[in-house]
Coordinates of C-alpha atoms and ligand atoms in Angstrom, one line a residue:
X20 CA 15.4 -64.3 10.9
X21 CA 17.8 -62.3 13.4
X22 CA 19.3 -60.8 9.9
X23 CA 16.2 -60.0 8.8
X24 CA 14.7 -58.2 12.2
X25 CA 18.1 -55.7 12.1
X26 CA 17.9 -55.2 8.3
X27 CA 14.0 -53.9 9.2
X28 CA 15.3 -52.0 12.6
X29 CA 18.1 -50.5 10.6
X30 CA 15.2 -49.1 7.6
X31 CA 13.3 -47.9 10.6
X32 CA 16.1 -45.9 11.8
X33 CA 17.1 -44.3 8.7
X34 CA 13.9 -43.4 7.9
X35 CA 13.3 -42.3 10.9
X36 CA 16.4 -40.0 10.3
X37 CA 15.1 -39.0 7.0
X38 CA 12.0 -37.8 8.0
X39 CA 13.2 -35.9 11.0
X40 CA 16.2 -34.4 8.2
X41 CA 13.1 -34.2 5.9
X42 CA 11.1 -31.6 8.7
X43 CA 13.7 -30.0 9.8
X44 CA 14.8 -28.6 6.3
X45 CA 10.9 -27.9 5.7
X46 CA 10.5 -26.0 8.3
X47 CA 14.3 -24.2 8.4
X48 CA 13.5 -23.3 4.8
X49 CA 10.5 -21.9 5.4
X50 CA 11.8 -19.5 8.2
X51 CA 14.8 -18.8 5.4
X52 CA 11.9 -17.7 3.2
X53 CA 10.3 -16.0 5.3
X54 CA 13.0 -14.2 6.6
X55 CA 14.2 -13.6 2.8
X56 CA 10.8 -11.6 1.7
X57 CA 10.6 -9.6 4.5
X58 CA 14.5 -8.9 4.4
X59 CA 13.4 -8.0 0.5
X60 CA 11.4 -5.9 1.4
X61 CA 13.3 -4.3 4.2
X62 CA 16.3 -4.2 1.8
X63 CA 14.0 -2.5 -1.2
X64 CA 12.6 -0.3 1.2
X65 CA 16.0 0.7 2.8
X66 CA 16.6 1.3 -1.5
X67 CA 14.0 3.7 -1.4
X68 CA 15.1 5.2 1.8
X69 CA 18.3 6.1 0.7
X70 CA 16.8 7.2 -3.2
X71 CA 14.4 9.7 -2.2
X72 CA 16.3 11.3 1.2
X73 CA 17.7 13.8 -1.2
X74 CA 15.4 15.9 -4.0
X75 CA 17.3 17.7 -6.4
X76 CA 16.4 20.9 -3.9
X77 CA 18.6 19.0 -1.4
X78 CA 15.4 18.3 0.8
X79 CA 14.3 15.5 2.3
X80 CA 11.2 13.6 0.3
X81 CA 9.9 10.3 1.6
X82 CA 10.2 8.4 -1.5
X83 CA 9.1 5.2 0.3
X84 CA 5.8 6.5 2.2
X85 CA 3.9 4.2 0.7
X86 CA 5.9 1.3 0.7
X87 CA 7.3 1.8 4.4
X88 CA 3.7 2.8 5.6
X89 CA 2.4 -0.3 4.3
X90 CA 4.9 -2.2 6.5
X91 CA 3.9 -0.3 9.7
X92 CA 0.2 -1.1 9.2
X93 CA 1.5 -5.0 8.5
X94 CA 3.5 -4.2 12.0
X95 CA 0.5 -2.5 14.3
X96 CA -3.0 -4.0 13.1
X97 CA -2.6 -6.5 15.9
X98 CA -3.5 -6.2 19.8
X99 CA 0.1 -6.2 22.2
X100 CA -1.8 -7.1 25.7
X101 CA -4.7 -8.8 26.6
X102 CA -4.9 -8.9 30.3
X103 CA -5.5 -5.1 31.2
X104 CA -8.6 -3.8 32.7
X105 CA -9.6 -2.0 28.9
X106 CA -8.6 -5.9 27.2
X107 CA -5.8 -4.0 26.0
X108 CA -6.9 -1.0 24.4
X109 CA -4.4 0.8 25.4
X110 CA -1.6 -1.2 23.8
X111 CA -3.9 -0.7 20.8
X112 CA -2.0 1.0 17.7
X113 CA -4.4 3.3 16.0
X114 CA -3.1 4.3 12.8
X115 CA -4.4 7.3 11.4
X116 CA -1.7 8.3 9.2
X117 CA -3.7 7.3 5.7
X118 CA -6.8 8.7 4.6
X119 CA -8.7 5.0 3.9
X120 CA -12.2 6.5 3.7
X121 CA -14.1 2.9 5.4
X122 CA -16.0 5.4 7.6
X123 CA -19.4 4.9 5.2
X124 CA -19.5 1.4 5.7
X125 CA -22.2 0.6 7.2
X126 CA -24.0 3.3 5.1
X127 CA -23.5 1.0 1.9
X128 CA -24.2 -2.1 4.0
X129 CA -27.7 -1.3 4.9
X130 CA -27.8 -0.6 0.6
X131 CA -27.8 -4.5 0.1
X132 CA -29.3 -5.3 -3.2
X133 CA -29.3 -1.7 -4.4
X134 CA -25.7 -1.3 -5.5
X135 CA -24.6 -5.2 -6.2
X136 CA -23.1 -5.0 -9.7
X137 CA -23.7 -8.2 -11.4
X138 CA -21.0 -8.9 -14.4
X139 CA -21.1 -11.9 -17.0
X140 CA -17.5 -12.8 -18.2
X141 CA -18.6 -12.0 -21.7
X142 CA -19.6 -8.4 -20.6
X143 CA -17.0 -5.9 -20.9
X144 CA -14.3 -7.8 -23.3
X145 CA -13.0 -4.9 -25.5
X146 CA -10.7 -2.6 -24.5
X147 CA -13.0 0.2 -26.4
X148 CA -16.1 2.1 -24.4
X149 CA -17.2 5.0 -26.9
X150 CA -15.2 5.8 -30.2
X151 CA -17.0 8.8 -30.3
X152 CA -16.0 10.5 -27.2
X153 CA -12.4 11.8 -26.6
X154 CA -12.0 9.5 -24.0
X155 CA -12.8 6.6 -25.9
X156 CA -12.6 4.1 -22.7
X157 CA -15.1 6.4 -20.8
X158 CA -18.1 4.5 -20.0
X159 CA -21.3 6.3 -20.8
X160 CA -23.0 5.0 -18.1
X161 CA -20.6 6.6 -15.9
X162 CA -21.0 9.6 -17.6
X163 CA -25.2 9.9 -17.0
X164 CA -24.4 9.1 -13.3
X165 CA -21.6 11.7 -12.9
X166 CA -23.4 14.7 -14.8
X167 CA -26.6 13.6 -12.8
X168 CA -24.8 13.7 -9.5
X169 CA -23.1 17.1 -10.6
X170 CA -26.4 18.5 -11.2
X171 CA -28.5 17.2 -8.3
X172 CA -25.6 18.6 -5.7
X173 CA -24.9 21.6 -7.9
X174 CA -21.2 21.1 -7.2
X175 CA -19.9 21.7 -10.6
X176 CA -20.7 23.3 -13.9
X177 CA -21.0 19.8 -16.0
X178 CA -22.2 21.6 -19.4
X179 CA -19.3 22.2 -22.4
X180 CA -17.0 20.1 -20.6
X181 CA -15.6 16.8 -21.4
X182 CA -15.1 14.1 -19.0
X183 CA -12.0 12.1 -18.7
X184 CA -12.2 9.2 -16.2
X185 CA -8.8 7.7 -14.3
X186 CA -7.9 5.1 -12.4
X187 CA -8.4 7.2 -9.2
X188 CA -8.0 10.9 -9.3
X189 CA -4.2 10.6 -8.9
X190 CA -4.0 9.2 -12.4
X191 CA -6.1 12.2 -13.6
X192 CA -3.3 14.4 -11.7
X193 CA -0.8 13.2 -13.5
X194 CA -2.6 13.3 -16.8
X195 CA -3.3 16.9 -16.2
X196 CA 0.7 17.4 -16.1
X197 CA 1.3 15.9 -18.9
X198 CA -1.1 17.8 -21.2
X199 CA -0.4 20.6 -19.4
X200 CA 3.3 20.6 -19.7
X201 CA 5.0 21.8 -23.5
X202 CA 7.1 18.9 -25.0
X203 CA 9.5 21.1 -27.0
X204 CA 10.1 23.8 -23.2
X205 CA 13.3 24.9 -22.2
X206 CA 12.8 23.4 -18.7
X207 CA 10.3 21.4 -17.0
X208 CA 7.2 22.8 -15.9
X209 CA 7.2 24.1 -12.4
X210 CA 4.1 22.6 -10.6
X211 CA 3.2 24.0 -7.1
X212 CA 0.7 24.3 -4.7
X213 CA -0.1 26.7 -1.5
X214 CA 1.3 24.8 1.7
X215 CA 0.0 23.1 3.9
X216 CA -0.2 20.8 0.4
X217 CA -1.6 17.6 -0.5
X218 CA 1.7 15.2 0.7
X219 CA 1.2 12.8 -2.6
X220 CA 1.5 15.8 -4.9
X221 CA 5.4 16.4 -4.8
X222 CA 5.8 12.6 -4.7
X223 CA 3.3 11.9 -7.8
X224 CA 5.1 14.8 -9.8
X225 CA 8.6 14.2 -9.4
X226 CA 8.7 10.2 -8.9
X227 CA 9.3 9.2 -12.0
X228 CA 11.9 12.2 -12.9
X229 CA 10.1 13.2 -16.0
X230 CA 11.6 16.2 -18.5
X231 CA 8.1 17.4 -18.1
X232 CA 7.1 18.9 -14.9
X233 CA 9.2 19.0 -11.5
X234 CA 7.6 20.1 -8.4
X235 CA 8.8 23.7 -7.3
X236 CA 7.2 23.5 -4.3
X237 CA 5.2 25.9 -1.8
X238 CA 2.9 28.0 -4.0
X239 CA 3.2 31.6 -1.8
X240 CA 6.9 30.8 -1.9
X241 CA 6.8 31.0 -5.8
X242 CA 8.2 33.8 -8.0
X243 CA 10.2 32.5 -11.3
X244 CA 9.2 34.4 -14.3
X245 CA 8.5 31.2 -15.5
X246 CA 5.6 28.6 -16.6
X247 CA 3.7 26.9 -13.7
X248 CA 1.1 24.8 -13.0
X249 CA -0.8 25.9 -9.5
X250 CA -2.5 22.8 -7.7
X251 CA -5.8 24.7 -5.6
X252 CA -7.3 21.9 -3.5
X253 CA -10.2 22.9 -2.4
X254 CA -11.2 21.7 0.1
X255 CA -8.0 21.3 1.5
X256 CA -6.4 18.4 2.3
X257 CA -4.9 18.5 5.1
X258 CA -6.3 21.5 6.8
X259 CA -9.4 21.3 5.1
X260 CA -9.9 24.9 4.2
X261 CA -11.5 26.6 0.9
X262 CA -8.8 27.1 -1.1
X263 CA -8.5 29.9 -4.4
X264 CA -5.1 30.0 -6.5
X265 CA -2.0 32.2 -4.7
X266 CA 0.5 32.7 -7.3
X267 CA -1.9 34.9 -10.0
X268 CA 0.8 35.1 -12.0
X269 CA 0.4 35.4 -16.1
X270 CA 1.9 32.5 -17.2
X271 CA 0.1 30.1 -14.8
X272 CA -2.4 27.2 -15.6
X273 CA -4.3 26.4 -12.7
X274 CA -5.7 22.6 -11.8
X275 CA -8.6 22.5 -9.1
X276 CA -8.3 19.2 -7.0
X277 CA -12.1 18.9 -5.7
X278 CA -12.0 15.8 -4.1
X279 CA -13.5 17.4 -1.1
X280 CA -16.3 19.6 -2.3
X281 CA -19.1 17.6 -1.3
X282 CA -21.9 18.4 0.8
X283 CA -20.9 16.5 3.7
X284 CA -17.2 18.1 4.2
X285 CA -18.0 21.4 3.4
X286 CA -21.0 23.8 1.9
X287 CA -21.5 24.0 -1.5
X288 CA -21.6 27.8 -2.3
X289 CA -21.7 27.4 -6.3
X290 CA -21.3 25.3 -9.0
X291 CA -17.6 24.7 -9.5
X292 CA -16.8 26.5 -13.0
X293 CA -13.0 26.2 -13.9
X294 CA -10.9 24.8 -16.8
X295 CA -9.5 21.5 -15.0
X296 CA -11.4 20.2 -12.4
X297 CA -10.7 16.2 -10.3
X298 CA -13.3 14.7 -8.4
X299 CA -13.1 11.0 -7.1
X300 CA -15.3 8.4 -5.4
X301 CA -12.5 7.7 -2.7
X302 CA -14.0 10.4 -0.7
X303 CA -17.4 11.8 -2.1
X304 CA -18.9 8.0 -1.6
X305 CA -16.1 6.4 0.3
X306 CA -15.2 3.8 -2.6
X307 CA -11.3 4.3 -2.5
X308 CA -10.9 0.7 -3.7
X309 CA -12.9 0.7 -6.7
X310 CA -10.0 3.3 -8.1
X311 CA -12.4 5.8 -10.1
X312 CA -11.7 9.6 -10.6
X313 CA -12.9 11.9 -13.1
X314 CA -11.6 14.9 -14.7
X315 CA -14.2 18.0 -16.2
X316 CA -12.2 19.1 -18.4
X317 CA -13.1 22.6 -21.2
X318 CA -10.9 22.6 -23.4
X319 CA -10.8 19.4 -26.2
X320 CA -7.2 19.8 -26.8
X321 CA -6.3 19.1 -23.4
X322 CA -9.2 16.7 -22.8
X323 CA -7.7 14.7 -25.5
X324 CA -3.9 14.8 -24.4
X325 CA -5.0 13.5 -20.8
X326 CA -6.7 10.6 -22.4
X327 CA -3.6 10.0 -24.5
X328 CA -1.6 9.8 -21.0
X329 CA -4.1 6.9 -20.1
X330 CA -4.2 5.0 -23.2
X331 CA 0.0 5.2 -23.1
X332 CA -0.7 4.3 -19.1
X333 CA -3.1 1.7 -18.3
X334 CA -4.5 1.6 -21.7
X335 CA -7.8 2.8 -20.3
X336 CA -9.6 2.4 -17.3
X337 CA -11.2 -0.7 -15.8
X338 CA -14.7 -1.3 -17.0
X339 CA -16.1 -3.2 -14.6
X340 CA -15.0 -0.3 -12.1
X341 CA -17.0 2.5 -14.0
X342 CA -19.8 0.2 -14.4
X343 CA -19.7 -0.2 -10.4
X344 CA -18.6 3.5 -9.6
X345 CA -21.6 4.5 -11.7
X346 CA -24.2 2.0 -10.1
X347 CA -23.3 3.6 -6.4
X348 CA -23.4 7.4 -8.3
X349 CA -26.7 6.7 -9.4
X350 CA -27.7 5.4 -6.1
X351 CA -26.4 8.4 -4.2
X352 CA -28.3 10.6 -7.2
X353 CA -31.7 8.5 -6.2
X354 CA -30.7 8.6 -2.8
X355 CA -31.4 12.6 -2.7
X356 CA -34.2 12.8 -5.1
X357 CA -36.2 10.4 -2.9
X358 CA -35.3 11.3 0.5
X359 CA -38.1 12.0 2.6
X360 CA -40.3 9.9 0.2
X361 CA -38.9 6.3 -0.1
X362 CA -35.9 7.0 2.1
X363 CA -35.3 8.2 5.4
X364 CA -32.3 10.2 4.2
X365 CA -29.9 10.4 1.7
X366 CA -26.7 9.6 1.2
X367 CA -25.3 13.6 1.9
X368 CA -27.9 13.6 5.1
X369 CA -26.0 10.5 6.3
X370 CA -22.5 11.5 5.4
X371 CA -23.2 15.3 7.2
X372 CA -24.4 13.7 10.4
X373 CA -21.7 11.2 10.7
X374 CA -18.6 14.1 9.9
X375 CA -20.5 16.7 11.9
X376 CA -20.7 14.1 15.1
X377 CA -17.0 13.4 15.0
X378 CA -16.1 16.7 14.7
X379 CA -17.9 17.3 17.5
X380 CA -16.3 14.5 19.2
X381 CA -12.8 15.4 18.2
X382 CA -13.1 19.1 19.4
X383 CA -15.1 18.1 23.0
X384 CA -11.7 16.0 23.2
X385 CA -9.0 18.1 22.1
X386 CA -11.1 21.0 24.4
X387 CA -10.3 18.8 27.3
X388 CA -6.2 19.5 27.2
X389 CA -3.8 22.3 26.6
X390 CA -1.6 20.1 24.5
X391 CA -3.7 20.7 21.1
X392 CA -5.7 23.0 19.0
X393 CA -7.4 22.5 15.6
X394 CA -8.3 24.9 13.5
X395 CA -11.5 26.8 13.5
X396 CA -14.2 27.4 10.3
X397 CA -16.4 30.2 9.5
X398 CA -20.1 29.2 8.8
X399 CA -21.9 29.6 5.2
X400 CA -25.2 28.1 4.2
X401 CA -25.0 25.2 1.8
X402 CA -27.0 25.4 -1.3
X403 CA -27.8 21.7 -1.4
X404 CA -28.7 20.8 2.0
X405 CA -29.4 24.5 3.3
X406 CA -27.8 23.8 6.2
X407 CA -25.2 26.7 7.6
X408 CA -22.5 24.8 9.4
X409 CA -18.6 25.2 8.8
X410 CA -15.9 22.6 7.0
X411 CA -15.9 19.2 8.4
X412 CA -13.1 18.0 6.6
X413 CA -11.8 14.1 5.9
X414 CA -8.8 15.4 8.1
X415 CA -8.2 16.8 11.7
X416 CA -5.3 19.4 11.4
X417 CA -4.1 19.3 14.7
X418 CA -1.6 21.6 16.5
X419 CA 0.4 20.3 19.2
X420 CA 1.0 23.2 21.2
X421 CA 3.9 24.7 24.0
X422 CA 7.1 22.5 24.1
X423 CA 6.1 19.9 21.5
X424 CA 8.1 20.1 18.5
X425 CA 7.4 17.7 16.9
X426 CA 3.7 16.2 16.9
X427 CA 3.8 13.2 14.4
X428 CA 6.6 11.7 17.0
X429 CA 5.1 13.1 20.3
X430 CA 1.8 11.3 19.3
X431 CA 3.4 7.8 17.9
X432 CA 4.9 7.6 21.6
X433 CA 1.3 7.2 22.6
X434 CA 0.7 5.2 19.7
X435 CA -1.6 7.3 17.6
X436 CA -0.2 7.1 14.1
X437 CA -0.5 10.4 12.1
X438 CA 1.1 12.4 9.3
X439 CA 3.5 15.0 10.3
X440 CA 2.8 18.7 8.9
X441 CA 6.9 18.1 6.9
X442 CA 5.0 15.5 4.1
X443 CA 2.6 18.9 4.0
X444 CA 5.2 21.2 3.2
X445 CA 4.4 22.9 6.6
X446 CA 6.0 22.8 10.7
X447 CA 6.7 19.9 12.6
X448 CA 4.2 21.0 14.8
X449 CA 1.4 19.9 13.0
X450 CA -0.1 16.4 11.8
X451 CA -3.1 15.2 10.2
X452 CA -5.2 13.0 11.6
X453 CA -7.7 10.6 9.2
X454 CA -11.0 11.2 10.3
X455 CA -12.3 8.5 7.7
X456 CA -11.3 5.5 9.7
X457 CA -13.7 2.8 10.9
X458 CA -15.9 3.9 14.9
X459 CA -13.3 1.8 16.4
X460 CA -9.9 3.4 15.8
X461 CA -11.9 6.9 16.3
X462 CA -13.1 5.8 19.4
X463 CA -9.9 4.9 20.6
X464 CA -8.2 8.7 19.4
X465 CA -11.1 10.6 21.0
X466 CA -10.4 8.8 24.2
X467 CA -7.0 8.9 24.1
X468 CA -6.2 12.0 23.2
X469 CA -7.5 14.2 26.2
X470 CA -5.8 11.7 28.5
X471 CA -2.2 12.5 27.2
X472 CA 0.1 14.3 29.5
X473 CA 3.9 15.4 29.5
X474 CA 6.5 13.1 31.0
Ligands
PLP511 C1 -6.9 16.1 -2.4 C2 -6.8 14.7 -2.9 N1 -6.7 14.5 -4.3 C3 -6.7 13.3 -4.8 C4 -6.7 12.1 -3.9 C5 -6.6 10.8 -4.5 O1 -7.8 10.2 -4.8 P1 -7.9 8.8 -5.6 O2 -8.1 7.8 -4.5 O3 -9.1 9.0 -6.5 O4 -6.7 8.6 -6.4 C6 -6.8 12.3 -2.6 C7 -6.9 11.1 -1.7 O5 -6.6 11.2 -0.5 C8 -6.9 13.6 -2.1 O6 -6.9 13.8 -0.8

């Protein structure tokens, strides 16, 4: 009996020892895995670092924006103190440094019913849309909604051209270089555009080191004898002004990035009527994640070479996005037609008021202190909304002004995260500031802002 009581204490001790071993490891190897993803990342993103700080001009280029941005958001969503008099709003990191357009939320909240997109798994199997068309994987739903929506806003010349669609309109801008740039050239195809440029274009041109195109920079800085392709985003992103080509030069092809010519950032003089044009949902409805852009293209031949980019790509374009970008286009088309009448306002009506009030907001703020200036617009009357009022762009260009050198840093001390005018092509002095984000992170900048002083 004695024998068997210290066989049994002698099991309850070793597996008493086991399971303590057993927890210990658990829990040790899940800090080692822990700490082995994120020192993955850190390491790939140290890679990155150390790949892109030199550009074959010998400048720096931030291979890893996306990638190390990504991290700082992981880093500064979170609240640092709780017990001060604001509950800690002013430990609060606001970053502005990406242009996530959530700032029409509640706009397409109070839509319900309207735009849900109901999808069967049967529905949308084949990789095929319409044979017929040049771009065989363009929906032709989406392409009622976006010549209806073209037409209602009178934003761009729709008639003769095809329509490509793209995951996004980046995949559009890099479709464009590739049927723009000659296989058999000498050299790659210099691609510029005027500074202060759109920060993704250098990084979306040259990241993949193609024979094809290389980005040559600044666009007034410009003048090889030699085959270009001229970015002219317009508006502008960053400094949201109206943008026309620079480099005029006779062997030029020019690309117009209209991401921004919508009603509520800017009046719409004509209908745009060039060769290449981009336009996206990110920022006309504020649908950045459904990933849809789409290209008005005039001539076939280079309609058909940007589709072949696609199909050799992403073999097409998501369905089910097109089927949903189209639902909200056609909601936005109804929302103008019946404003007044079944609705209060429309979708441009609502976007105006909300960019115009922050705008306001932002410049009552930055009128409060010497340490900043933005930019100022001339006033034109909008043929859609007949409004006269100047840009309100997606972006605050902000100056930081006297002995500040360097804004982006200046303003990270204070924990405002922006994007400093060096990813623009333009002076240190200068960030952009995402005027996009959701009322509580603007809040925060419009308060904060005026209250910063030199120490
Ligand atoms: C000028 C400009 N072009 C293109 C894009 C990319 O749009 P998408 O989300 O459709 O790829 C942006 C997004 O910020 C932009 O500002």
């Amino acid at each position: 009996m004695v024998d068997f009581v210290f066989f049994l204490k002698n099991v309850l001790v070793v597996s008493l020892a086991m399971n303590l071993c057993l927890i210990w490891r658990l829990s040790h190897h899940n800090e080692e895995n822990i700490a082995f993803s994120w020192g993955n990342l850190q390491q790939k993103l140290n890679n990155f670092n150390t790949a892109g700080k030199n550009n074959t001009r010998g400048e720096e280029v931030d291979v890893a924006q996306v990638s190390k941005r990504t991290i700082e958001v992981l880093k500064t969503t979170s609240s640092a103190a709780t017990n001060d008099p604001d509950g800690g709003e002013s430990n609060l990191v606001i970053n502005l440094d990406h242009g996530d357009p959530t700032m029409y939320e509640n706009y397409w909240k109070q839509k319900g019913e309207e735009t849900t997109v109901v999808t069967s798994s049967w529905q949308h199997i084949s990789y095929f849309s319409d044979v017929k068309n040049v771009c065989w994987f363009l929906e032709p739903g989406l392409v009622r909604a976006v010549t209806r929506l073209h037409k209602v806003v009178g934003n761009a010349v729709t008639e003769g051209r095809h329509i490509v669609v793209g995951t996004g309109s980046s995949q559009l801008y890099q479709a464009a270089l590739y049927a723009l740039s000659p296989p058999d050239s000498l050299g790659p195809m210099n691609v510029v555009s005027a500074a202060p440029f759109y920060s993704s274009y250098p990084l979306m041109t040259d990241y993949l080191k193609s024979g094809l195109h290389k980005w040559a920079g600044d666009a007034y800085e410009f003048n090889k004898n030699e085959p270009y392709i001229e970015l002219v985003t317009s508006p502008n992103n960053p400094d949201g002004v109206t943008r026309q080509d620079v480099v005029k030069g006779n062997n030029g092809i020019l690309v117009y990035d209209l991401a921004y010519y919508w009603p509520q950032y800017t009046p719409i003089i004509l209908p745009a009527d060039y060769d290449i044009m981009l336009f996206t949902v990110s920022k006309s409805t504020g649908h950045a994640g459904t990933r849809i852009g789409w290209a008005l293209v005039k001539d076939r031949e280079i309609a058909k070479k940007m589709t072949t980019f696609i199909e050799i790509n992403t073999i097409g374009v998501s369905k089910d996005s097109q089927i949903r970008a189209a639902k909200i286009l056609q909601t936005v088309s109804d929302s103008c037609e019946n404003a007044n009448q079944k609705e209060p306002e429309s979708f441009f009506d609502y976007s105006y008021k909300f960019m115009d009030e922050r705008w306001k907001k932002i410049r009552e703020a930055v009128n409060k202190t010497e340490l900043f200036s933005l930019p100022d617009f001339s006033h034109e009357t909008c043929s859609f909304s007949g409004r006269t009022f100047g840009q309100l762009p997606a972006f605050a260009w902000l100056k930081c002004e006297g002995e500040v050198d360097d804004c982006e840093s200046f303003l990270r001390r204070h924990k405002i995260y922006t994007r400093g005018g060096k990813h623009f092509g333009a002076s240190k002095k200068y960030v952009r500031i995402s005027m996009l984000s959701r009322d509580s992170e603007f809040e925060i900048l419009i308060k904060r802002l005026p209250a910063i002083i030199i120490s």
